PDB file of C-alpha atoms and ligand atoms in Angstrom:
ATOM      1  CA  MET A   1       3.482 -11.952  23.286  1.00 85.00           C
ATOM      2  CA  GLU A   2       2.497 -14.844  22.230  1.00 93.00           C
ATOM      3  CA  MET A   3       3.742 -17.713  25.258  1.00 95.00           C
ATOM      4  CA  GLY A   4       3.366 -20.397  23.472  1.00 95.00           C
ATOM      5  CA  LEU A   5       1.484 -22.483  26.366  1.00 98.00           C
ATOM      6  CA  LYS A   6      -1.756 -23.245  25.029  1.00 97.00           C
ATOM      7  CA  ASN A   7      -2.671 -26.665  25.786  1.00 98.00           C
ATOM      8  CA  ARG A   8       0.993 -27.339  27.997  1.00 98.00           C
ATOM      9  CA  VAL A   9      -0.049 -29.871  30.697  1.00 98.00           C
ATOM     10  CA  ALA A  10       1.679 -27.853  34.018  1.00 98.00           C
ATOM     11  CA  VAL A  11       1.673 -29.618  37.609  1.00 99.00           C
ATOM     12  CA  VAL A  12       2.264 -27.151  39.924  1.00 99.00           C
ATOM     13  CA  ALA A  13       2.967 -28.387  43.172  1.00 98.00           C
ATOM     14  CA  ALA A  14       2.061 -26.777  46.953  1.00 98.00           C
ATOM     15  CA  SER A  15      -0.963 -24.716  45.232  1.00 98.00           C
ATOM     16  CA  SER A  16      -2.981 -24.070  46.943  1.00 98.00           C
ATOM     17  CA  GLN A  17      -2.307 -21.051  48.397  1.00 98.00           C
ATOM     18  CA  GLY A  18       0.195 -18.212  47.920  1.00 98.00           C
ATOM     19  CA  LEU A  19       3.411 -18.327  45.343  1.00 98.00           C
ATOM     20  CA  GLY A  20       2.231 -22.055  44.473  1.00 98.00           C
ATOM     21  CA  ARG A  21      -1.484 -20.634  43.482  1.00 98.00           C
ATOM     22  CA  ALA A  22      -0.950 -17.999  41.780  1.00 98.00           C
ATOM     23  CA  THR A  23       1.865 -20.000  39.218  1.00 98.00           C
ATOM     24  CA  ALA A  24      -1.421 -22.257  38.995  1.00 98.00           C
ATOM     25  CA  GLU A  25      -3.824 -19.527  37.754  1.00 98.00           C
ATOM     26  CA  ALA A  26      -0.625 -18.518  36.000  1.00 98.00           C
ATOM     27  CA  PHE A  27      -0.279 -20.942  33.644  1.00 98.00           C
ATOM     28  CA  ALA A  28      -4.525 -21.630  33.431  1.00 98.00           C
ATOM     29  CA  ALA A  29      -4.750 -18.040  32.325  1.00 98.00           C
ATOM     30  CA  GLU A  30      -2.310 -18.823  29.206  1.00 98.00           C
ATOM     31  CA  GLY A  31      -4.359 -22.393  28.612  1.00 98.00           C
ATOM     32  CA  CYS A  32      -2.304 -24.502  29.846  1.00 98.00           C
ATOM     33  CA  ARG A  33      -3.596 -28.121  31.490  1.00 98.00           C
ATOM     34  CA  LEU A  34      -3.082 -28.670  35.165  1.00 98.00           C
ATOM     35  CA  ALA A  35      -2.052 -30.691  38.316  1.00 98.00           C
ATOM     36  CA  ILE A  36      -1.863 -28.403  41.410  1.00 98.00           C
ATOM     37  CA  CYS A  37      -0.918 -30.730  44.054  1.00 98.00           C
ATOM     38  CA  ALA A  38      -1.573 -29.240  47.931  1.00 98.00           C
ATOM     39  CA  ARG A  39      -2.446 -31.066  51.637  1.00 98.00           C
ATOM     40  CA  ASN A  40      -6.019 -30.045  52.052  1.00 97.00           C
ATOM     41  CA  GLN A  41      -8.396 -31.661  50.325  1.00 97.00           C
ATOM     42  CA  GLN A  42     -10.998 -29.242  50.428  1.00 98.00           C
ATOM     43  CA  ALA A  43      -8.736 -25.660  50.234  1.00 97.00           C
ATOM     44  CA  LEU A  44      -7.581 -27.868  47.883  1.00 98.00           C
ATOM     45  CA  ASN A  45     -10.190 -28.762  45.780  1.00 98.00           C
ATOM     46  CA  ALA A  46     -11.770 -25.007  45.921  1.00 98.00           C
ATOM     47  CA  VAL A  47      -8.714 -23.774  44.540  1.00 98.00           C
ATOM     48  CA  ALA A  48      -9.620 -26.468  41.444  1.00 98.00           C
ATOM     49  CA  GLU A  49     -12.763 -25.441  41.046  1.00 98.00           C
ATOM     50  CA  LYS A  50     -11.973 -21.824  40.715  1.00 98.00           C
ATOM     51  CA  ILE A  51      -9.086 -22.605  37.897  1.00 98.00           C
ATOM     52  CA  ARG A  52     -12.344 -24.388  36.792  1.00 98.00           C
ATOM     53  CA  GLY A  53     -14.233 -22.283  36.194  1.00 98.00           C
ATOM     54  CA  GLU A  54     -12.936 -18.937  35.312  1.00 98.00           C
ATOM     55  CA  TYR A  55     -10.039 -19.976  32.720  1.00 97.00           C
ATOM     56  CA  LYS A  56     -12.111 -23.335  31.579  1.00 97.00           C
ATOM     57  CA  ALA A  57      -8.959 -25.098  32.228  1.00 98.00           C
ATOM     58  CA  GLU A  58      -8.650 -28.966  33.152  1.00 98.00           C
ATOM     59  CA  VAL A  59      -6.746 -29.847  36.541  1.00 98.00           C
ATOM     60  CA  LEU A  60      -6.688 -32.454  38.323  1.00 98.00           C
ATOM     61  CA  ALA A  61      -5.392 -31.780  41.760  1.00 98.00           C
ATOM     62  CA  GLU A  62      -4.887 -34.671  44.533  1.00 98.00           C
ATOM     63  CA  PRO A  63      -4.276 -34.242  48.148  1.00 98.00           C
ATOM     64  CA  PHE A  64      -0.514 -35.294  48.745  1.00 98.00           C
ATOM     65  CA  ASP A  65       2.474 -34.336  51.208  1.00 98.00           C
ATOM     66  CA  VAL A  66       5.047 -33.331  48.925  1.00 98.00           C
ATOM     67  CA  THR A  67       7.680 -34.716  51.037  1.00 98.00           C
ATOM     68  CA  ASP A  68       6.554 -38.379  49.901  1.00 98.00           C
ATOM     69  CA  ALA A  69       7.917 -40.365  47.951  1.00 98.00           C
ATOM     70  CA  GLY A  70       5.242 -42.361  46.352  1.00 98.00           C
ATOM     71  CA  ALA A  71       2.972 -40.514  46.694  1.00 98.00           C
ATOM     72  CA  VAL A  72       5.422 -37.832  44.040  1.00 98.00           C
ATOM     73  CA  ARG A  73       5.698 -40.486  42.047  1.00 98.00           C
ATOM     74  CA  ASP A  74       1.765 -41.711  41.831  1.00 98.00           C
ATOM     75  CA  PHE A  75       0.700 -38.212  41.338  1.00 98.00           C
ATOM     76  CA  VAL A  76       2.855 -38.124  38.206  1.00 98.00           C
ATOM     77  CA  ASN A  77       1.748 -40.900  37.105  1.00 98.00           C
ATOM     78  CA  ALA A  78      -1.730 -40.039  37.203  1.00 98.00           C
ATOM     79  CA  VAL A  79      -0.871 -36.817  35.376  1.00 98.00           C
ATOM     80  CA  VAL A  80       0.347 -38.591  33.107  1.00 98.00           C
ATOM     81  CA  GLN A  81      -2.533 -41.225  32.487  1.00 98.00           C
ATOM     82  CA  LYS A  82      -5.105 -38.311  32.020  1.00 98.00           C
ATOM     83  CA  PHE A  83      -2.688 -35.686  29.472  1.00 98.00           C
ATOM     84  CA  GLY A  84      -0.211 -38.274  28.294  1.00 98.00           C
ATOM     85  CA  GLY A  85       2.385 -36.442  29.256  1.00 98.00           C
ATOM     86  CA  ILE A  86       3.914 -33.657  30.947  1.00 98.00           C
ATOM     87  CA  ASP A  87       5.916 -30.474  29.623  1.00 98.00           C
ATOM     88  CA  ILE A  88       5.797 -28.474  32.825  1.00 99.00           C
ATOM     89  CA  CYS A  89       6.795 -28.589  36.454  1.00 99.00           C
ATOM     90  CA  VAL A  90       7.038 -26.341  39.129  1.00 99.00           C
ATOM     91  CA  THR A  91       8.429 -27.111  42.296  1.00 99.00           C
ATOM     92  CA  ASN A  92       7.548 -26.082  45.941  1.00 98.00           C
ATOM     93  CA  ALA A  93       6.221 -26.439  49.392  1.00 98.00           C
ATOM     94  CA  GLY A  94       6.420 -25.279  52.453  1.00 97.00           C
ATOM     95  CA  GLY A  95       9.113 -22.393  54.008  1.00 97.00           C
ATOM     96  CA  PRO A  96      11.021 -23.677  56.900  1.00 97.00           C
ATOM     97  CA  PRO A  97      10.555 -22.872  61.054  1.00 95.00           C
ATOM     98  CA  ALA A  98      12.271 -18.630  61.056  1.00 94.00           C
ATOM     99  CA  LYS A  99      15.712 -19.475  63.950  1.00 91.00           C
ATOM    100  CA  GLY A 100      18.697 -18.674  64.599  1.00 93.00           C
ATOM    101  CA  PHE A 101      21.075 -21.414  64.192  1.00 97.00           C
ATOM    102  CA  LEU A 102      20.974 -22.095  68.182  1.00 98.00           C
ATOM    103  CA  ALA A 103      17.795 -22.877  68.699  1.00 97.00           C
ATOM    104  CA  THR A 104      17.234 -24.720  65.350  1.00 98.00           C
ATOM    105  CA  THR A 105      17.422 -29.081  65.987  1.00 98.00           C
ATOM    106  CA  ILE A 106      18.291 -31.769  64.131  1.00 98.00           C
ATOM    107  CA  ASP A 107      14.879 -32.805  63.842  1.00 98.00           C
ATOM    108  CA  GLU A 108      13.887 -29.931  62.260  1.00 98.00           C
ATOM    109  CA  TRP A 109      16.942 -30.116  59.962  1.00 98.00           C
ATOM    110  CA  LYS A 110      15.502 -33.106  58.285  1.00 98.00           C
ATOM    111  CA  ARG A 111      12.247 -31.544  57.764  1.00 98.00           C
ATOM    112  CA  ALA A 112      13.734 -29.098  56.057  1.00 98.00           C
ATOM    113  CA  VAL A 113      16.226 -31.092  54.322  1.00 98.00           C
ATOM    114  CA  ASP A 114      12.631 -33.655  53.330  1.00 98.00           C
ATOM    115  CA  LEU A 115      10.631 -30.556  52.980  1.00 98.00           C
ATOM    116  CA  ASN A 116      12.913 -28.291  50.731  1.00 98.00           C
ATOM    117  CA  PHE A 117      14.940 -30.879  49.334  1.00 99.00           C
ATOM    118  CA  MET A 118      13.897 -33.786  48.387  1.00 99.00           C
ATOM    119  CA  SER A 119      10.406 -32.339  47.532  1.00 99.00           C
ATOM    120  CA  ALA A 120      12.199 -31.238  44.353  1.00 99.00           C
ATOM    121  CA  VAL A 121      14.380 -34.253  43.740  1.00 99.00           C
ATOM    122  CA  TYR A 122      10.907 -36.108  44.119  1.00 99.00           C
ATOM    123  CA  PHE A 123       9.592 -33.900  41.446  1.00 99.00           C
ATOM    124  CA  THR A 124      12.546 -33.808  39.019  1.00 99.00           C
ATOM    125  CA  HIS A 125      13.424 -37.539  39.329  1.00 98.00           C
ATOM    126  CA  ALA A 126       9.327 -38.001  38.339  1.00 98.00           C
ATOM    127  CA  VAL A 127       8.973 -35.513  35.536  1.00 99.00           C
ATOM    128  CA  ILE A 128      11.970 -35.794  33.682  1.00 99.00           C
ATOM    129  CA  PRO A 129      11.519 -39.168  31.433  1.00 98.00           C
ATOM    130  CA  HIS A 130       8.135 -37.661  30.603  1.00 98.00           C
ATOM    131  CA  MET A 131       9.903 -35.165  29.249  1.00 98.00           C
ATOM    132  CA  GLN A 132      12.717 -36.453  28.016  1.00 98.00           C
ATOM    133  CA  LYS A 133      10.129 -38.601  25.349  1.00 98.00           C
ATOM    134  CA  LYS A 134       9.011 -35.357  24.052  1.00 97.00           C
ATOM    135  CA  ARG A 135      12.522 -34.087  24.149  1.00 98.00           C
ATOM    136  CA  TRP A 136      11.474 -31.072  25.653  1.00 98.00           C
ATOM    137  CA  GLY A 137      11.020 -29.842  29.343  1.00 98.00           C
ATOM    138  CA  ARG A 138      10.882 -26.946  31.772  1.00 98.00           C
ATOM    139  CA  ILE A 139      11.456 -27.563  35.111  1.00 99.00           C
ATOM    140  CA  ILE A 140      11.285 -24.342  38.090  1.00 99.00           C
ATOM    141  CA  THR A 141      12.097 -24.479  41.534  1.00 99.00           C
ATOM    142  CA  ILE A 142      11.314 -22.369  43.632  1.00 99.00           C
ATOM    143  CA  THR A 143      13.010 -21.399  46.644  1.00 98.00           C
ATOM    144  CA  SER A 144      14.170 -17.279  47.892  1.00 98.00           C
ATOM    145  CA  ILE A 145      16.200 -15.392  47.531  1.00 98.00           C
ATOM    146  CA  THR A 146      18.204 -16.792  50.377  1.00 98.00           C
ATOM    147  CA  THR A 147      20.325 -18.396  47.145  1.00 98.00           C
ATOM    148  CA  LYS A 148      21.807 -15.863  46.719  1.00 98.00           C
ATOM    149  CA  GLN A 149      22.014 -13.455  49.527  1.00 98.00           C
ATOM    150  CA  PRO A 150      21.199 -15.264  53.497  1.00 97.00           C
ATOM    151  CA  VAL A 151      18.612 -14.069  55.728  1.00 96.00           C
ATOM    152  CA  ALA A 152      19.409 -13.658  59.941  1.00 93.00           C
ATOM    153  CA  ASP A 153      17.176 -16.606  61.350  1.00 92.00           C
ATOM    154  CA  LEU A 154      16.043 -18.203  58.728  1.00 96.00           C
ATOM    155  CA  VAL A 155      19.231 -20.378  58.765  1.00 98.00           C
ATOM    156  CA  TYR A 156      17.363 -23.216  57.938  1.00 98.00           C
ATOM    157  CA  SER A 157      16.186 -22.187  54.602  1.00 98.00           C
ATOM    158  CA  ASN A 158      19.306 -20.394  53.683  1.00 98.00           C
ATOM    159  CA  ALA A 159      21.095 -23.576  53.549  1.00 98.00           C
ATOM    160  CA  VAL A 160      19.173 -25.851  52.316  1.00 98.00           C
ATOM    161  CA  ARG A 161      17.688 -24.015  50.282  1.00 98.00           C
ATOM    162  CA  ALA A 162      21.764 -23.614  48.368  1.00 98.00           C
ATOM    163  CA  ALA A 163      21.253 -27.867  47.553  1.00 98.00           C
ATOM    164  CA  VAL A 164      18.400 -26.634  45.130  1.00 99.00           C
ATOM    165  CA  VAL A 165      20.522 -24.344  43.681  1.00 98.00           C
ATOM    166  CA  GLY A 166      23.276 -27.204  42.559  1.00 98.00           C
ATOM    167  CA  LEU A 167      20.087 -29.396  41.683  1.00 99.00           C
ATOM    168  CA  VAL A 168      18.364 -26.956  39.293  1.00 99.00           C
ATOM    169  CA  LYS A 169      22.486 -26.903  37.724  1.00 98.00           C
ATOM    170  CA  SER A 170      23.289 -30.679  36.920  1.00 99.00           C
ATOM    171  CA  LEU A 171      19.896 -31.131  35.802  1.00 99.00           C
ATOM    172  CA  ALA A 172      20.073 -27.947  32.979  1.00 99.00           C
ATOM    173  CA  ASN A 173      24.155 -29.211  32.016  1.00 99.00           C
ATOM    174  CA  GLU A 174      23.160 -33.536  32.055  1.00 99.00           C
ATOM    175  CA  PHE A 175      19.667 -32.796  30.717  1.00 99.00           C
ATOM    176  CA  GLY A 176      20.249 -29.792  28.496  1.00 98.00           C
ATOM    177  CA  LYS A 177      20.775 -32.390  24.994  1.00 98.00           C
ATOM    178  CA  ASP A 178      17.460 -33.613  25.800  1.00 98.00           C
ATOM    179  CA  GLY A 179      15.487 -30.345  24.944  1.00 98.00           C
ATOM    180  CA  ILE A 180      15.458 -29.405  28.735  1.00 99.00           C
ATOM    181  CA  LEU A 181      15.484 -26.111  30.825  1.00 99.00           C
ATOM    182  CA  VAL A 182      15.926 -25.974  34.520  1.00 99.00           C
ATOM    183  CA  ASN A 183      15.957 -22.506  36.071  1.00 99.00           C
ATOM    184  CA  ASN A 184      15.135 -21.539  39.739  1.00 99.00           C
ATOM    185  CA  VAL A 185      12.838 -18.625  41.165  1.00 99.00           C
ATOM    186  CA  GLY A 186      14.069 -16.981  44.329  1.00 98.00           C
ATOM    187  CA  PRO A 187      11.140 -14.577  45.327  1.00 98.00           C
ATOM    188  CA  GLY A 188      11.709 -11.609  47.653  1.00 98.00           C
ATOM    189  CA  TYR A 189       9.322 -10.656  50.636  1.00 98.00           C
ATOM    190  CA  THR A 190       5.454 -11.267  48.713  1.00 98.00           C
ATOM    191  CA  ALA A 191       2.188 -11.146  49.833  1.00 98.00           C
ATOM    192  CA  THR A 192       1.290 -14.356  51.113  1.00 97.00           C
ATOM    193  CA  ASP A 193       0.689 -16.374  53.986  1.00 95.00           C
ATOM    194  CA  ARG A 194       3.815 -17.112  54.969  1.00 93.00           C
ATOM    195  CA  LEU A 195       5.135 -13.974  55.179  1.00 95.00           C
ATOM    196  CA  LYS A 196       2.199 -13.227  57.579  1.00 95.00           C
ATOM    197  CA  GLU A 197       4.079 -16.603  59.538  1.00 93.00           C
ATOM    198  CA  LEU A 198       7.440 -14.931  59.558  1.00 93.00           C
ATOM    199  CA  ALA A 199       5.746 -11.542  60.411  1.00 95.00           C
ATOM    200  CA  HIS A 200       4.157 -12.709  63.626  1.00 93.00           C
ATOM    201  CA  SER A 201       7.724 -14.284  64.753  1.00 89.00           C
ATOM    202  CA  ARG A 202       9.985 -12.180  63.710  1.00 91.00           C
ATOM    203  CA  SER A 203       7.388  -9.579  66.027  1.00 93.00           C
ATOM    204  CA  ALA A 204       7.349 -12.223  69.429  1.00 90.00           C
ATOM    205  CA  ALA A 205      11.464 -12.460  69.211  1.00 88.00           C
ATOM    206  CA  SER A 206      11.655  -8.590  68.236  1.00 90.00           C
ATOM    207  CA  GLY A 207       9.059  -6.391  70.032  1.00 92.00           C
ATOM    208  CA  LYS A 208       8.462  -4.377  66.796  1.00 96.00           C
ATOM    209  CA  THR A 209       4.277  -5.157  65.488  1.00 96.00           C
ATOM    210  CA  GLU A 210       3.982  -7.268  62.372  1.00 96.00           C
ATOM    211  CA  LYS A 211       2.967  -3.699  60.692  1.00 96.00           C
ATOM    212  CA  GLU A 212       6.736  -2.732  61.545  1.00 97.00           C
ATOM    213  CA  ILE A 213       7.769  -5.221  60.176  1.00 96.00           C
ATOM    214  CA  PHE A 214       6.435  -5.118  57.570  1.00 97.00           C
ATOM    215  CA  GLU A 215       7.065  -1.595  56.910  1.00 97.00           C
ATOM    216  CA  GLY A 216      10.858  -2.793  57.659  1.00 97.00           C
ATOM    217  CA  TRP A 217      11.056  -5.262  54.771  1.00 97.00           C
ATOM    218  CA  SER A 218       9.584  -2.826  52.392  1.00 98.00           C
ATOM    219  CA  ALA A 219      11.877  -0.473  53.226  1.00 98.00           C
ATOM    220  CA  ASP A 220      15.071  -2.677  51.916  1.00 97.00           C
ATOM    221  CA  ALA A 221      13.964  -3.245  48.722  1.00 98.00           C
ATOM    222  CA  PRO A 222      14.495  -0.643  45.976  1.00 98.00           C
ATOM    223  CA  LEU A 223      10.766  -0.749  44.532  1.00 98.00           C
ATOM    224  CA  LYS A 224       9.700  -0.398  48.668  1.00 98.00           C
ATOM    225  CA  ARG A 225       7.140  -2.279  48.409  1.00 98.00           C
ATOM    226  CA  LEU A 226       6.251  -6.477  49.021  1.00 98.00           C
ATOM    227  CA  GLY A 227       5.884  -8.047  45.691  1.00 98.00           C
ATOM    228  CA  ASP A 228       2.841  -9.347  44.893  1.00 98.00           C
ATOM    229  CA  PRO A 229       2.231 -13.451  44.588  1.00 98.00           C
ATOM    230  CA  ARG A 230       1.441 -13.100  40.334  1.00 98.00           C
ATOM    231  CA  GLU A 231       4.601 -11.368  40.385  1.00 98.00           C
ATOM    232  CA  LEU A 232       6.677 -14.230  40.960  1.00 98.00           C
ATOM    233  CA  ALA A 233       4.004 -16.508  38.814  1.00 98.00           C
ATOM    234  CA  ASP A 234       4.398 -14.383  35.666  1.00 98.00           C
ATOM    235  CA  ALA A 235       8.760 -14.923  35.732  1.00 98.00           C
ATOM    236  CA  ILE A 236       7.530 -18.579  35.945  1.00 98.00           C
ATOM    237  CA  VAL A 237       5.065 -18.650  32.937  1.00 98.00           C
ATOM    238  CA  TRP A 238       7.415 -16.754  31.087  1.00 98.00           C
ATOM    239  CA  LEU A 239      10.327 -19.079  32.189  1.00 98.00           C
ATOM    240  CA  ALA A 240       8.158 -21.428  31.230  1.00 98.00           C
ATOM    241  CA  SER A 241       7.308 -20.619  27.627  1.00 98.00           C
ATOM    242  CA  GLU A 242       8.749 -20.323  24.346  1.00 97.00           C
ATOM    243  CA  ARG A 243       9.972 -16.991  24.743  1.00 97.00           C
ATOM    244  CA  ALA A 244      12.881 -18.214  27.563  1.00 98.00           C
ATOM    245  CA  SER A 245      14.263 -20.650  25.919  1.00 98.00           C
ATOM    246  CA  TYR A 246      18.091 -20.746  25.981  1.00 98.00           C
ATOM    247  CA  ILE A 247      18.415 -19.896  29.342  1.00 98.00           C
ATOM    248  CA  THR A 248      18.588 -22.664  31.425  1.00 99.00           C
ATOM    249  CA  GLY A 249      20.711 -23.025  34.870  1.00 99.00           C
ATOM    250  CA  GLN A 250      19.754 -19.913  36.161  1.00 98.00           C
ATOM    251  CA  THR A 251      18.833 -17.718  39.336  1.00 98.00           C
ATOM    252  CA  ILE A 252      15.868 -15.438  38.101  1.00 98.00           C
ATOM    253  CA  LEU A 253      15.007 -13.530  41.419  1.00 98.00           C
ATOM    254  CA  VAL A 254      12.474 -11.635  42.146  1.00 98.00           C
ATOM    255  CA  ASP A 255      13.110  -9.528  45.024  1.00 98.00           C
ATOM    256  CA  GLY A 256      12.259  -5.422  43.914  1.00 98.00           C
ATOM    257  CA  GLY A 257      15.590  -5.623  43.712  1.00 98.00           C
ATOM    258  CA  LEU A 258      16.287  -6.490  47.651  1.00 98.00           C
ATOM    259  CA  TYR A 259      19.751  -8.635  46.558  1.00 98.00           C
ATOM    260  CA  LYS A 260      22.501  -6.108  47.952  1.00 96.00           C
ATOM    261  CA  GLY A 261      24.662  -7.872  45.786  1.00 96.00           C
ATOM    262  CA  LEU A 262      25.936  -7.519  41.862  1.00 95.00           C
TER     263      LEU A 262
HETATM  264  P1  NAD B   1       3.028 -19.938  52.367  1.00 95.08           P
HETATM  265  O1  NAD B   1       2.645 -21.051  53.192  1.00 95.08           O
HETATM  266  O2  NAD B   1       1.661 -18.944  51.680  1.00 95.08           O
HETATM  267  O3  NAD B   1       1.931 -21.727  50.706  1.00 95.08           O
HETATM  268  C1  NAD B   1       2.291 -22.375  51.084  1.00 95.08           C
HETATM  269  C2  NAD B   1       2.167 -23.434  50.094  1.00 95.08           C
HETATM  270  O4  NAD B   1       2.361 -25.145  50.524  1.00 95.08           O
HETATM  271  C3  NAD B   1       0.067 -24.096  50.424  1.00 95.08           C
HETATM  272  O5  NAD B   1      -0.131 -24.459  49.344  1.00 95.08           O
HETATM  273  C4  NAD B   1       0.804 -24.858  51.854  1.00 95.08           C
HETATM  274  O6  NAD B   1      -0.617 -25.851  51.734  1.00 95.08           O
HETATM  275  C5  NAD B   1       1.549 -26.099  50.829  1.00 95.08           C
HETATM  276  N1  NAD B   1       1.982 -26.497  51.611  1.00 95.08           N
HETATM  277  C6  NAD B   1       2.834 -27.110  52.663  1.00 95.08           C
HETATM  278  N2  NAD B   1       3.810 -27.873  52.894  1.00 95.08           N
HETATM  279  C7  NAD B   1       3.462 -28.879  52.333  1.00 95.08           C
HETATM  280  C8  NAD B   1       3.727 -30.264  52.329  1.00 95.08           C
HETATM  281  N3  NAD B   1       4.057 -30.785  52.793  1.00 95.08           N
HETATM  282  N4  NAD B   1       3.240 -30.572  51.075  1.00 95.08           N
HETATM  283  C9  NAD B   1       2.548 -29.900  50.571  1.00 95.08           C
HETATM  284  N5  NAD B   1       1.720 -28.936  50.097  1.00 95.08           N
HETATM  285  C10 NAD B   1       2.891 -28.309  50.512  1.00 95.08           C
HETATM  286  O7  NAD B   1       3.817 -19.815  51.302  1.00 95.08           O
HETATM  287  P2  NAD B   1       4.142 -18.707  49.884  1.00 95.08           P
HETATM  288  O8  NAD B   1       4.323 -17.408  49.919  1.00 95.08           O
HETATM  289  O9  NAD B   1       4.002 -19.222  48.849  1.00 95.08           O
HETATM  290  O10 NAD B   1       5.522 -19.497  49.511  1.00 95.08           O
HETATM  291  C11 NAD B   1       5.926 -21.004  49.042  1.00 95.08           C
HETATM  292  C12 NAD B   1       7.819 -21.446  49.433  1.00 95.08           C
HETATM  293  O11 NAD B   1       8.268 -19.115  49.162  1.00 95.08           O
HETATM  294  C13 NAD B   1       8.193 -21.498  50.952  1.00 95.08           C
HETATM  295  O12 NAD B   1       8.963 -22.767  50.261  1.00 95.08           O
HETATM  296  C14 NAD B   1       8.602 -20.441  50.853  1.00 95.08           C
HETATM  297  O13 NAD B   1       9.716 -20.498  52.306  1.00 95.08           O
HETATM  298  C15 NAD B   1       9.101 -19.508  49.886  1.00 95.08           C
HETATM  299  N6  NAD B   1       9.270 -18.198  50.644  1.00 95.08           N
HETATM  300  C16 NAD B   1       8.487 -16.883  50.143  1.00 95.08           C
HETATM  301  C17 NAD B   1       8.383 -16.130  50.325  1.00 95.08           C
HETATM  302  C18 NAD B   1       7.513 -15.063  50.847  1.00 95.08           C
HETATM  303  O14 NAD B   1       7.575 -13.786  50.377  1.00 95.08           O
HETATM  304  N7  NAD B   1       6.573 -14.935  50.067  1.00 95.08           N
HETATM  305  C19 NAD B   1       9.463 -15.450  50.213  1.00 95.08           C
HETATM  306  C20 NAD B   1      10.276 -16.356  50.385  1.00 95.08           C
HETATM  307  C21 NAD B   1      10.577 -17.414  49.683  1.00 95.08           C
END
């Protein structure tokens, strides 16, 4: 299937590992020019080098924290200066801690809002004017299955990610006239370092081994296994492509069927 993504400029946030990294590599494989970021310069540079070597893609890599609004704006300006515009923006960040409600703290709630909601606001606010100029744009937020179905002990994610869906739907409504499509993807249990962290905290709380936790997650999904980061990345690439040109304002779960609703 021809995706029509060659030479498109794709920004992928929080992309030194896991889902962000897999997404950046998937866009590089389609011939996109890439802008990636994360906090750790060394890890980020290693990813940039690998992408340049393996896919011969142009890559801009800048280390910063996605909760820093000024840094996000500077990054977007640097992308436009280097590549002449922005076509695709994938928002992403690390996940919040796993807790039940009474173990949460006010400071952590504010941090979760900054990390998992405001970071998406910063990126979308900065990129949309550039997409309007081209009358073409794709914004895809990476959130979680928690946008459809709350997960026990992930109360920060269950609450804060709903705001991202509200943002996505609002932006889809407001900027469809400019050729900008805005969608959300919600991963189920996908094999990344984040999932190892979650297994660790679940294991400590439940007394089960991490192996048992992983087996339980796999058993919960009709496909009876964890997701591979590349499977989420492929869905994002498709949403960004010319092949998904009449889809906007949607949440698409890539969860092996884990979501139990209709
Ligand atoms: P991960 O921890 O493996 O990777 C997170 C990436 O974000 C890393 O590159 C890290 O350096 C970067 N990052 C974290 N905080 C940052 C910050 N403040 N500024 C800049 N970069 C930052 O996580 P992942 O599994 O790839 O998950 C990505 C997102 O998807 C998370 O929000 C996670 O909660 C969510 N999610 C993951 C799963 C899963 O099973 N993996 C399931 C549902 C939701």
